[in-house]
Structures are given as structure tokens and as C-alpha cells.
PDB file of C-alpha atoms in Angstrom:
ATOM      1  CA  UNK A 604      10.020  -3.332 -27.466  1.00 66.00           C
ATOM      2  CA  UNK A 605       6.462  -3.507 -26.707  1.00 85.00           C
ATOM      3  CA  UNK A 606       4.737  -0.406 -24.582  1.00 83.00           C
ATOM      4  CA  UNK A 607       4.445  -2.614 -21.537  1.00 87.00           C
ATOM      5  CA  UNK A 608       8.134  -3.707 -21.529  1.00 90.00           C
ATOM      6  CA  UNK A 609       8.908  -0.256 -22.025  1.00 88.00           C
ATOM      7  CA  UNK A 610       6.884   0.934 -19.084  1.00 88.00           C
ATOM      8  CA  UNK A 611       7.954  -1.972 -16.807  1.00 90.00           C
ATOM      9  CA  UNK A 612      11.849  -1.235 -17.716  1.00 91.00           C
ATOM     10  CA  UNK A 613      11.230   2.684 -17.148  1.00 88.00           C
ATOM     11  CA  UNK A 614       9.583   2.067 -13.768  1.00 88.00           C
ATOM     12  CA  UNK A 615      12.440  -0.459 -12.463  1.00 88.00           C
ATOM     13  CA  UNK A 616      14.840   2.402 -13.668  1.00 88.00           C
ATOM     14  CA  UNK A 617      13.057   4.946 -11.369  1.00 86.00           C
ATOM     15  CA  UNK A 618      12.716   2.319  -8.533  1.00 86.00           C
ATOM     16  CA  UNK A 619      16.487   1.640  -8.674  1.00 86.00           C
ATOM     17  CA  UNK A 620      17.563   5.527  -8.693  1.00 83.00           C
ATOM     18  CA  UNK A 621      15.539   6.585  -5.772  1.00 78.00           C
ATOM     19  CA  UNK A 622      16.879   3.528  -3.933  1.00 80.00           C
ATOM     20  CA  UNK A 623      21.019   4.857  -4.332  1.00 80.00           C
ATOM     21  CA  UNK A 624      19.610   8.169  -3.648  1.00 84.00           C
ATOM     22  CA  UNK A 625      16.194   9.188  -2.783  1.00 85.00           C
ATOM     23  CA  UNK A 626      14.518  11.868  -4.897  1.00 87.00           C
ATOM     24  CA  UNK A 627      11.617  13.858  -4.908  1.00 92.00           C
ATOM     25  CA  UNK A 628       8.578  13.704  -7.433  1.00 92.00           C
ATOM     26  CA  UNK A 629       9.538  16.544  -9.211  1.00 94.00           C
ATOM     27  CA  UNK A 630      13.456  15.329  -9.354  1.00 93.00           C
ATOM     28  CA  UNK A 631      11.898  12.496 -10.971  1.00 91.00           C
ATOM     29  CA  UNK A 632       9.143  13.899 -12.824  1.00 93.00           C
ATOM     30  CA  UNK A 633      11.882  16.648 -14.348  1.00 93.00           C
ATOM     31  CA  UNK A 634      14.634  13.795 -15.080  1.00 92.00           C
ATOM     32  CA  UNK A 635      12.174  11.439 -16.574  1.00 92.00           C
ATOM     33  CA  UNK A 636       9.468  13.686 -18.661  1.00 94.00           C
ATOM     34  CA  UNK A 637      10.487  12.971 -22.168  1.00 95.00           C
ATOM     35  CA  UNK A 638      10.529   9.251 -21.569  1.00 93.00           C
ATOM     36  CA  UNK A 639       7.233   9.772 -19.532  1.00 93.00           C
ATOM     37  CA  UNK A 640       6.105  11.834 -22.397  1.00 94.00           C
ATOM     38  CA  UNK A 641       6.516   9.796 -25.077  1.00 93.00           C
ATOM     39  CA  UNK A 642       4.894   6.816 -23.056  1.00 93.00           C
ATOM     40  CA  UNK A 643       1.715   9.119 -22.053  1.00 94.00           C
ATOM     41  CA  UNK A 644       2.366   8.120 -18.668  1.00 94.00           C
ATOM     42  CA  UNK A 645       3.082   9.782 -15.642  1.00 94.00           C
ATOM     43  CA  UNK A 646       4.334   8.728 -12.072  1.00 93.00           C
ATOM     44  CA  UNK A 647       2.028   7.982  -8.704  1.00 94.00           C
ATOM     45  CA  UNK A 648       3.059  11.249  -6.657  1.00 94.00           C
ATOM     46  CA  UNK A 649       3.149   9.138  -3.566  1.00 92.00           C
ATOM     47  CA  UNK A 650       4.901   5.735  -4.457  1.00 90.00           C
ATOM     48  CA  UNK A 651       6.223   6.620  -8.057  1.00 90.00           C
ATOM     49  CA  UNK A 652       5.122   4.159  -9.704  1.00 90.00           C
ATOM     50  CA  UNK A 653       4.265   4.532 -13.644  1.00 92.00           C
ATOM     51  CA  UNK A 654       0.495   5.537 -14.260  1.00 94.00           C
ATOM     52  CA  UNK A 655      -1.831   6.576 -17.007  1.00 93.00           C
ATOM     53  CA  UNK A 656      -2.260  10.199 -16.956  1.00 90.00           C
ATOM     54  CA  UNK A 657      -5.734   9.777 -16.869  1.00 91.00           C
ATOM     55  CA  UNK A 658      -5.615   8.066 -13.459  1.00 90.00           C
ATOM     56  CA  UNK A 659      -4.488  11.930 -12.270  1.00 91.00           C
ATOM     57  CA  UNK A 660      -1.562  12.210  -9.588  1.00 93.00           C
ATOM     58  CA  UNK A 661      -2.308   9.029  -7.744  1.00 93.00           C
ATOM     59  CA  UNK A 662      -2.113   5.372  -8.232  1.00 93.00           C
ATOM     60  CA  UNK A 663      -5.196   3.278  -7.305  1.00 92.00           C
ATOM     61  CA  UNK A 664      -3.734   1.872  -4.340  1.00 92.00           C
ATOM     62  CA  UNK A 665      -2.920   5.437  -2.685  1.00 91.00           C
ATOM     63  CA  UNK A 666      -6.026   6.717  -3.517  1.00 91.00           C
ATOM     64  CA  UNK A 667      -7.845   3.822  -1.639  1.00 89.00           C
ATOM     65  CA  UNK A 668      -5.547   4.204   1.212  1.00 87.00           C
ATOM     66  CA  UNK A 669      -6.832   7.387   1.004  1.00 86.00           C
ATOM     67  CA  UNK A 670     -10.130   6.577   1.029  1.00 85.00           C
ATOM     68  CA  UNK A 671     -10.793   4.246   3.963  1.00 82.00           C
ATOM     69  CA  UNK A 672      -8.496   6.897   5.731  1.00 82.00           C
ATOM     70  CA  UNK A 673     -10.792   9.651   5.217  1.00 80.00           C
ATOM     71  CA  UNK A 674     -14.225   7.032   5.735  1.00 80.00           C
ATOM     72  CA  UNK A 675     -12.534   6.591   9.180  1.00 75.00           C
ATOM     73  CA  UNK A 676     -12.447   9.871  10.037  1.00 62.00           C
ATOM     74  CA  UNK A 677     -16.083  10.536   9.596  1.00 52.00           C
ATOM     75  CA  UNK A 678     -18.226  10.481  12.490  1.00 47.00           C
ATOM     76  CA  UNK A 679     -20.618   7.997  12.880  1.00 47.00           C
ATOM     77  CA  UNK A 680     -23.149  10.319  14.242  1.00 46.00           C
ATOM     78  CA  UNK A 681     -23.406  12.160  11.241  1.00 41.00           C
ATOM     79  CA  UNK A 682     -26.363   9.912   9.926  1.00 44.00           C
ATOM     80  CA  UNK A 683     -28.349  10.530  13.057  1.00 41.00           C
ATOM     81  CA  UNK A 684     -27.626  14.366  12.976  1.00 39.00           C
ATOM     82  CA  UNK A 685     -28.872  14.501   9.326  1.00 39.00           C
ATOM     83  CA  UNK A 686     -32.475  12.302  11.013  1.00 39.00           C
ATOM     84  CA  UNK A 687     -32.564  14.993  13.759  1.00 36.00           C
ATOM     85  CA  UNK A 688     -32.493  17.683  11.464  1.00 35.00           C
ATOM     86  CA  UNK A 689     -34.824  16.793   9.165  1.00 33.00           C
ATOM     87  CA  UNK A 690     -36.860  15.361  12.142  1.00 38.00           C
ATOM     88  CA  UNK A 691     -36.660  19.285  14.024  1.00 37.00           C
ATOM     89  CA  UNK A 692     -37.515  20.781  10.460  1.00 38.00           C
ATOM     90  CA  UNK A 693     -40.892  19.113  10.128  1.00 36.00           C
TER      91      UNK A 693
END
């Protein structure tokens, strides 16, 4: 079976479990690891869903929810408290 039908079927298996009976990430992480393992893969901490490990603990989606969460919370004065500063220091 090739890697991707492997990792498609593995995260339809972990889809389909928390669905009966939700589970945490480390329920999953701890019931899946040698499959996960062997794939070099890990699981989104957020949705589950199968990642690269290099991609960390979060998918791309979540971490651009993320994102233009935390870009929202910035004030938009900041830019003009940086000018006065600098403005003040000269």
C-alpha cells in the first residue's frame, strides 16, 4: 500500500474512533504511536489530523487560525507608539 494510502486509511481510522467516543490527543497519540511511528508522522494537536513531524504540533490550518487570531489582537496604535518614541528620542 503506498505511504499516502496508508496515511489517508490511518487518519479515517482516528477520525472514526473519536467520533463513537471522543478522545484526547494523548489517548490518541498513546494508542496510535507505533503506526504513527513507522509513518514519521504525527497528529495536529488541535484537529488530529495526520501531519509531518516537521510541521511541529499543529496543522497549517490551526496555525493560521492562530495567526490572524493573534494579528487581531494587536493594537493598531502600536505603529504610531513606535513613531512617537523614536520621534521623543531625537
Amino acid at each position: 500500500m503506498a505511504m499516502r494510502a496508508m496515511v489517508q486509511e490511518l487518519g479515517n481510522q482516528i477520525a472514526q474512533e473519536n467520533l463513537n467516543r471522543p478522545l484526547t490527543y494523548e489517548q490518541l497519540m498513546n494508542r496510535h504511536r507505533d503506526q504513527l511511528t513507522k509513518l514519521n508522522i504525527s497528529l495536529c494537536r488541535e484537529c488530529f489530523i495526520p501531519i509531518g513531524k516537521e510541521e511541529g504540533e499543529h496543522c497549517n490550518e490551526v496555525r493560521k487560525h492562530y495567526l490572524v487570531r493573534l494579528r487581531g489582537l494587536q493594537p493598531k496604535r502600536h505603529a504610531k507608539a513606535r513613531k512617537h518614541i523614536s520621534i521623543s528620542d531625537e
